[in-house]
PDB file of C-alpha atoms and ligand atoms in Angstrom:
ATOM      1  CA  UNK A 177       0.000   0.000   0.000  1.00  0.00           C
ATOM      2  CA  UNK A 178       1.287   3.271  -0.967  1.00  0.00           C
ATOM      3  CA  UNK A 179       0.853   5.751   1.935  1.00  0.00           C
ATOM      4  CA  UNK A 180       2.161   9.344   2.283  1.00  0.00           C
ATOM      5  CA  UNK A 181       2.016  11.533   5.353  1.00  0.00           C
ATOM      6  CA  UNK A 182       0.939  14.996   5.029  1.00  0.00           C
ATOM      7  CA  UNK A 183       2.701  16.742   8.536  1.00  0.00           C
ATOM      8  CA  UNK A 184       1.886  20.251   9.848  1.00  0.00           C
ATOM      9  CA  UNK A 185       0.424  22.160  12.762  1.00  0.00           C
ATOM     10  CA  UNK A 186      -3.146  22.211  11.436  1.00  0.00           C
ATOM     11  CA  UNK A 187      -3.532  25.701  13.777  1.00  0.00           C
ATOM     12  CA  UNK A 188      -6.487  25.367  12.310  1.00  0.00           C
ATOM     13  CA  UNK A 189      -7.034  22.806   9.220  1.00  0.00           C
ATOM     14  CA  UNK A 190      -7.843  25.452   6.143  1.00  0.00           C
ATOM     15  CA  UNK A 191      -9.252  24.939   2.914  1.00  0.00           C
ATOM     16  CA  UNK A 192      -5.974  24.688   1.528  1.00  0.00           C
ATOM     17  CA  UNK A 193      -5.067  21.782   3.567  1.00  0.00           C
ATOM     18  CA  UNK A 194      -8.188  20.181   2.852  1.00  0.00           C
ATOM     19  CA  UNK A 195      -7.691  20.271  -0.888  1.00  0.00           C
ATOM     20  CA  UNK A 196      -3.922  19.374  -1.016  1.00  0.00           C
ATOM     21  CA  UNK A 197      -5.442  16.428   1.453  1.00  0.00           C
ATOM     22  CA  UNK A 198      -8.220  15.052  -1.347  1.00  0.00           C
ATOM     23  CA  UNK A 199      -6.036  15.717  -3.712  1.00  0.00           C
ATOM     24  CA  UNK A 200      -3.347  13.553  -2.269  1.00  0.00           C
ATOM     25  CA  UNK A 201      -5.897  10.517  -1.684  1.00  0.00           C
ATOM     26  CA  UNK A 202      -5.715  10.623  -5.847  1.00  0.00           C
ATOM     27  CA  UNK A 203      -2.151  10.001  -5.690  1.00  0.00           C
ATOM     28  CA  UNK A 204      -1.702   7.758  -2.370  1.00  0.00           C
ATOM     29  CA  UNK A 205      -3.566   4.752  -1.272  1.00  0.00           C
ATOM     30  CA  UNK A 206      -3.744   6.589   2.237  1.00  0.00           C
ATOM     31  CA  UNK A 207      -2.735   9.899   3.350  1.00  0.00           C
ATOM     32  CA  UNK A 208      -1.658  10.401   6.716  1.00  0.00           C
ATOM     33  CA  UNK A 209      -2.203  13.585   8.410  1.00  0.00           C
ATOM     34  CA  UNK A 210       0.622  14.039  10.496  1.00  0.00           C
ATOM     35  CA  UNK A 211       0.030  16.946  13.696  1.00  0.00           C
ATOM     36  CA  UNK A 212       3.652  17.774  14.495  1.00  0.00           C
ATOM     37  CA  UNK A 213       3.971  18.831  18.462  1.00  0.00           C
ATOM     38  CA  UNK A 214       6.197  21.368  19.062  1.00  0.00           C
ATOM     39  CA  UNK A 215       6.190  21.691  22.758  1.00  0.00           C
ATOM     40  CA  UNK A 216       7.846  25.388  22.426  1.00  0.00           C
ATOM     41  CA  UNK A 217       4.929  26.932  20.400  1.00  0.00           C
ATOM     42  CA  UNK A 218       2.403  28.616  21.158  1.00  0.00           C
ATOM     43  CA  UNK A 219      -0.902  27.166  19.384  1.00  0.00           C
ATOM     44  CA  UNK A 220      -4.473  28.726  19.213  1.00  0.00           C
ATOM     45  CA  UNK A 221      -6.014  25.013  19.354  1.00  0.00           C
ATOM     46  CA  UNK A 222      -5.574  22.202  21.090  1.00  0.00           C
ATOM     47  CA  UNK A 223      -3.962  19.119  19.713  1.00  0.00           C
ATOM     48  CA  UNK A 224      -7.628  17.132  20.535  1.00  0.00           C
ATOM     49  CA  UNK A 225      -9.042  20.204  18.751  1.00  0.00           C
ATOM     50  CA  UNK A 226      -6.623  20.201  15.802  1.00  0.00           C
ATOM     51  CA  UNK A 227      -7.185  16.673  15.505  1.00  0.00           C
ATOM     52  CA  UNK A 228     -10.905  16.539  15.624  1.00  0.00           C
ATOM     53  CA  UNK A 229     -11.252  19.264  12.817  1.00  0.00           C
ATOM     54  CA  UNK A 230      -9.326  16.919  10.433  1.00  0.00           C
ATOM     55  CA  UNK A 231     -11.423  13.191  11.593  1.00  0.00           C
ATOM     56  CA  UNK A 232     -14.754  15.293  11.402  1.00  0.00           C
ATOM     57  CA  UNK A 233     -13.510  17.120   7.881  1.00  0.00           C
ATOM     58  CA  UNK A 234     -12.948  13.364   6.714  1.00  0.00           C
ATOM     59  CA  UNK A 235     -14.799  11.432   8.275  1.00  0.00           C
ATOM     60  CA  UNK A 236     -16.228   9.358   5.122  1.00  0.00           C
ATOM     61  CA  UNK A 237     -12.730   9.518   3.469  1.00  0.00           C
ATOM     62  CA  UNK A 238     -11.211   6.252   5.392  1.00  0.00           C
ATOM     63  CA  UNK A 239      -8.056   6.723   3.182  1.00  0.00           C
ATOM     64  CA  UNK A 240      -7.262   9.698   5.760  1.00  0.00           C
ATOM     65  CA  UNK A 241      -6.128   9.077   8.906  1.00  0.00           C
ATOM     66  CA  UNK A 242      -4.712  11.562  11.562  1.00  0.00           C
ATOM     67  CA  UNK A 243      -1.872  10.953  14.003  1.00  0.00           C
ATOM     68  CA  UNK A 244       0.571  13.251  15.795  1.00  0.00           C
ATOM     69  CA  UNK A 245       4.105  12.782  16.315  1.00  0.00           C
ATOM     70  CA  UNK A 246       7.106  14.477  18.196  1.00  0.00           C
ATOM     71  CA  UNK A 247      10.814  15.416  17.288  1.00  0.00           C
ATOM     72  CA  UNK A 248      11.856  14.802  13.169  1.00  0.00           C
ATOM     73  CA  UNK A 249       9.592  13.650  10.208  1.00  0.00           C
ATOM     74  CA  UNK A 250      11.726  11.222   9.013  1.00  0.00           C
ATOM     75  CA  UNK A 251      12.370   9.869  12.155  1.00  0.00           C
ATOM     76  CA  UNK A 252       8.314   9.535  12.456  1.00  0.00           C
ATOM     77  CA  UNK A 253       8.217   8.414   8.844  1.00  0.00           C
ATOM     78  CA  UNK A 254      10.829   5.616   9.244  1.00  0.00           C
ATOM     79  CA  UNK A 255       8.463   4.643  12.604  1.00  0.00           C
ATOM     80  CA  UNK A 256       5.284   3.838  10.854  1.00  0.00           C
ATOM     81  CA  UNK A 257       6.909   2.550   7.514  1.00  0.00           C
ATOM     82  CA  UNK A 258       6.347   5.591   5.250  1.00  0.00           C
ATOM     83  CA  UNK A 259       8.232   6.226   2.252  1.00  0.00           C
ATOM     84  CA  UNK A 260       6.631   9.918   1.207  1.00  0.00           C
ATOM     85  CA  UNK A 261       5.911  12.935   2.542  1.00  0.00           C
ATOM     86  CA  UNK A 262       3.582  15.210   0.397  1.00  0.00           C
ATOM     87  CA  UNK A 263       3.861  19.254   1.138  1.00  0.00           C
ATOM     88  CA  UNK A 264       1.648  21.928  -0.471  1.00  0.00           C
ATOM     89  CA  UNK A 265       3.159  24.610  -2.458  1.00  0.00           C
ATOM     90  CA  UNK A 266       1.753  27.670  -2.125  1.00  0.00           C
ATOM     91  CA  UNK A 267       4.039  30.510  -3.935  1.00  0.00           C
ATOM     92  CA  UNK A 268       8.319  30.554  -4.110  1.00  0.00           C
ATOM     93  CA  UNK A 269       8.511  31.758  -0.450  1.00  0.00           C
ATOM     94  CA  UNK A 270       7.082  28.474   0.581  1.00  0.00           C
ATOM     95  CA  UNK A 271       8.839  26.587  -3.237  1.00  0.00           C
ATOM     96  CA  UNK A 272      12.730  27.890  -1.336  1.00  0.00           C
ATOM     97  CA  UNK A 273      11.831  26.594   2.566  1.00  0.00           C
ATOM     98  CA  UNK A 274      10.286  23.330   1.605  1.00  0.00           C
ATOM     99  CA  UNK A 275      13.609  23.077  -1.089  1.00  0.00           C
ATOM    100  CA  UNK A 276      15.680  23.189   1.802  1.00  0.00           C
ATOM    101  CA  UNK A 277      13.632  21.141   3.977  1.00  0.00           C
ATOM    102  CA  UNK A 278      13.274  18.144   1.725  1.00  0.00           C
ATOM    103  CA  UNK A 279      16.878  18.142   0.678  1.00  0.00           C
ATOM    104  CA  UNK A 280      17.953  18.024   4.569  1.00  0.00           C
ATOM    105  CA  UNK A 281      14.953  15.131   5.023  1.00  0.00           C
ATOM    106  CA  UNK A 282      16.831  13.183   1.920  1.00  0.00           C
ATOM    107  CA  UNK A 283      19.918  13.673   3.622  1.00  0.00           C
ATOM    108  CA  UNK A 284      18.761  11.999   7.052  1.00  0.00           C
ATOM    109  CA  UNK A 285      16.784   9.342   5.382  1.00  0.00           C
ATOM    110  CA  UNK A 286      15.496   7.781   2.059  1.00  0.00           C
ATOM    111  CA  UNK A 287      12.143   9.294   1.901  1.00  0.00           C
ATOM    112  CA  UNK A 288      11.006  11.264  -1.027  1.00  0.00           C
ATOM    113  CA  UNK A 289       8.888  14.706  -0.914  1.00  0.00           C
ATOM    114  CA  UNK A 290       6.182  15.173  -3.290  1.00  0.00           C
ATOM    115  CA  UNK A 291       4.723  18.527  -3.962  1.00  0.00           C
ATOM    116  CA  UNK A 292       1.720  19.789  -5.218  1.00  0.00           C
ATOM    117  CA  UNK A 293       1.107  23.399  -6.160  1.00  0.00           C
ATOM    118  CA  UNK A 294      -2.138  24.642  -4.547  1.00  0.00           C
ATOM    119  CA  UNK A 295      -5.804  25.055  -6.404  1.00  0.00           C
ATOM    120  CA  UNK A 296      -5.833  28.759  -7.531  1.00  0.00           C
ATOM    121  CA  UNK A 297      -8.797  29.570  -5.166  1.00  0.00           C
ATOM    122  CA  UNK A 298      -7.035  28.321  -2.026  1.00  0.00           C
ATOM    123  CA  UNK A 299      -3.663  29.655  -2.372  1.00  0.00           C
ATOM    124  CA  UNK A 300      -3.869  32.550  -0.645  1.00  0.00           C
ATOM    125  CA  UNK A 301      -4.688  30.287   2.437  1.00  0.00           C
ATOM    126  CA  UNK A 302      -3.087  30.294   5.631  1.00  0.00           C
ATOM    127  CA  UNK A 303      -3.414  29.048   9.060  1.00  0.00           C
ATOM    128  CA  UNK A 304      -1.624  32.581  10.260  1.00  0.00           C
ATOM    129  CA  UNK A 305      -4.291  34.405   8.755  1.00  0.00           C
ATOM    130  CA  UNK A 306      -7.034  32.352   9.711  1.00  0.00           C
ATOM    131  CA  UNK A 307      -6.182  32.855  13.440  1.00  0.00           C
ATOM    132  CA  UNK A 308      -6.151  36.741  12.675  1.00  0.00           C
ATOM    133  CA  UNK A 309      -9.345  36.742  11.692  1.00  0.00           C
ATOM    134  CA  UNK A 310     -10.552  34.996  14.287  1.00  0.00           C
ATOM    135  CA  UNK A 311      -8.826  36.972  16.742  1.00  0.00           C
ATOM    136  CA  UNK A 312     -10.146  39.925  15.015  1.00  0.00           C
ATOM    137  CA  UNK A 313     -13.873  38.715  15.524  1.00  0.00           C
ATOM    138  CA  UNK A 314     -13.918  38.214  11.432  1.00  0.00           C
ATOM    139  CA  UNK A 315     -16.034  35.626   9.399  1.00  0.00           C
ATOM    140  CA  UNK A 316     -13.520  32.906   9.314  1.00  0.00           C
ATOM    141  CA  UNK A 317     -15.984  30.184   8.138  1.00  0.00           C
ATOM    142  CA  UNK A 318     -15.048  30.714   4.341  1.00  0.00           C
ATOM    143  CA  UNK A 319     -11.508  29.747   5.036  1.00  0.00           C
ATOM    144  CA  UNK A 320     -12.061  26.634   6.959  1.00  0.00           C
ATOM    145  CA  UNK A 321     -13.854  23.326   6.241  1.00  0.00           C
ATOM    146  CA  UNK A 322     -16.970  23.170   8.272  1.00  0.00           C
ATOM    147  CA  UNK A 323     -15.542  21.410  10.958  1.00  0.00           C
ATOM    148  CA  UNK A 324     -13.495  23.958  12.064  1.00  0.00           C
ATOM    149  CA  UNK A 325     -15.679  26.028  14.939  1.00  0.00           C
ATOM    150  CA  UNK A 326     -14.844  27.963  17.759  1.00  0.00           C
TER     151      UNK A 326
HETATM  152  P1  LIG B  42       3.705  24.169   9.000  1.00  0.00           P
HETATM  153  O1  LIG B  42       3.658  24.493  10.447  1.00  0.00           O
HETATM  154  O2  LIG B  42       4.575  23.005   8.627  1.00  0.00           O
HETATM  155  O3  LIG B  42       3.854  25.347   8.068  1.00  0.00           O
HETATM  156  P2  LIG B  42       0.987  24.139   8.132  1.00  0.00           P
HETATM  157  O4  LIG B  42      -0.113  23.504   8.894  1.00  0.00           O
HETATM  158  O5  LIG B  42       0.955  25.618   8.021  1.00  0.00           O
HETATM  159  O6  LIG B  42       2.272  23.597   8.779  1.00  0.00           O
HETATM  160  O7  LIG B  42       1.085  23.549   6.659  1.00  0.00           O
HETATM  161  C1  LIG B  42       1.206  22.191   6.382  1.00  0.00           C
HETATM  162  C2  LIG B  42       1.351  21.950   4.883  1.00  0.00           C
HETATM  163  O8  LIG B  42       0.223  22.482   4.217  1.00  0.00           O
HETATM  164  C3  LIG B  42       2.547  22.630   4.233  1.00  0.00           C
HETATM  165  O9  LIG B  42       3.030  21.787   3.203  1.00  0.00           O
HETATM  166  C4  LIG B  42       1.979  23.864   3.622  1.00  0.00           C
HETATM  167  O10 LIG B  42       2.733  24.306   2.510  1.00  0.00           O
HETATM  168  C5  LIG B  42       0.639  23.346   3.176  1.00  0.00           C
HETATM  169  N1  LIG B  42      -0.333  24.419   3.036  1.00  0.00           N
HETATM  170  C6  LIG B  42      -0.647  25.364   3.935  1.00  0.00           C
HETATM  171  N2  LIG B  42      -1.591  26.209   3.459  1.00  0.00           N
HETATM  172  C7  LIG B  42      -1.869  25.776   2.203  1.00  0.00           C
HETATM  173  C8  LIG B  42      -2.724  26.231   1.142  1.00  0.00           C
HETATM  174  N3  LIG B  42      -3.490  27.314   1.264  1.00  0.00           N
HETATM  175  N4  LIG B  42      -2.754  25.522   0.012  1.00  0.00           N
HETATM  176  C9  LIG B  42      -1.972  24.422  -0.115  1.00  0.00           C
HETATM  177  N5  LIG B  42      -1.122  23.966   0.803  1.00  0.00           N
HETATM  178  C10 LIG B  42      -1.066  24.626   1.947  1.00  0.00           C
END
């Protein structure tokens, strides 16, 4: 079975993740969702929270799954038995830090990154500036899959 994990901080899921997530369950026979814990940030949700927006967002996709994991990817990749990781691209800011992230990954271990460049309607995306808005009492609900609530 060909499986990829898809890690972030999901602080909250977006729209963007969502689609680079459906879009990845073309390419994959499973996607994992991978909720990197950073114990030296500072997140708006929870883990539980963060993890429950992305079950409920998929929950009749069983080719998703969610876990979390600490410390490096590869390390976490090499755990469960994953060969891939799959990143979304969103413009060359993102293209030159995921260049150097996936060449340091290749270095540590033989996993391969595979990119794919974001739908044109999500791109402008971000977790940052969904948790403006919301800290700014805006209408965050276009940004977000439906799962994501206060
Ligand atoms: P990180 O803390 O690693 O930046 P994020 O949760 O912000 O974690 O992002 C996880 C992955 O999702 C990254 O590959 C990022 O490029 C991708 N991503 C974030 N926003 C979007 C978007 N709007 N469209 C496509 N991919 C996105």
């Amino acid at each position: 079975m060909k499986q990829a994990i898809f890690p972030g901080s999901f602080d909250p899921l977006t729209l963007g993740h969502y689609d680079i997530i459906k879009r990845g369950v073309t390419l994959f026979d499973e996607i994992i969702v991978a909720i990197g814990v950073n114990s030296s940030k500072k997140y708006m949700f929870t883990l539980e929270e963060r993890k429950q927006f992305i079950e409920k967002a998929f929950i009749d996709e069983p080719r998703v799954k969610v876990m979390t994991y600490k410390g490096l990817t590869v390390d976490f990749c090499k755990s469960i038995n994953v060969d891939f990781i799959l990143r979304g691209l969103r413009n060359p800011a993102d293209f030159e830090f995921e260049k150097a992230i996936a060449h340091t990954n290749r270095d540590l271990a033989p996993i391969e990154t595979v990119f794919l460049l974001t739908s044109a309607n999500t791109s402008y995306i971000a977790s940052s500036i969904v948790r403006d808005v919301i800290r700014n009492n805006g209408d965050y609900t276009k940004l977000v899959p439906k799962s994501v609530t206060l």
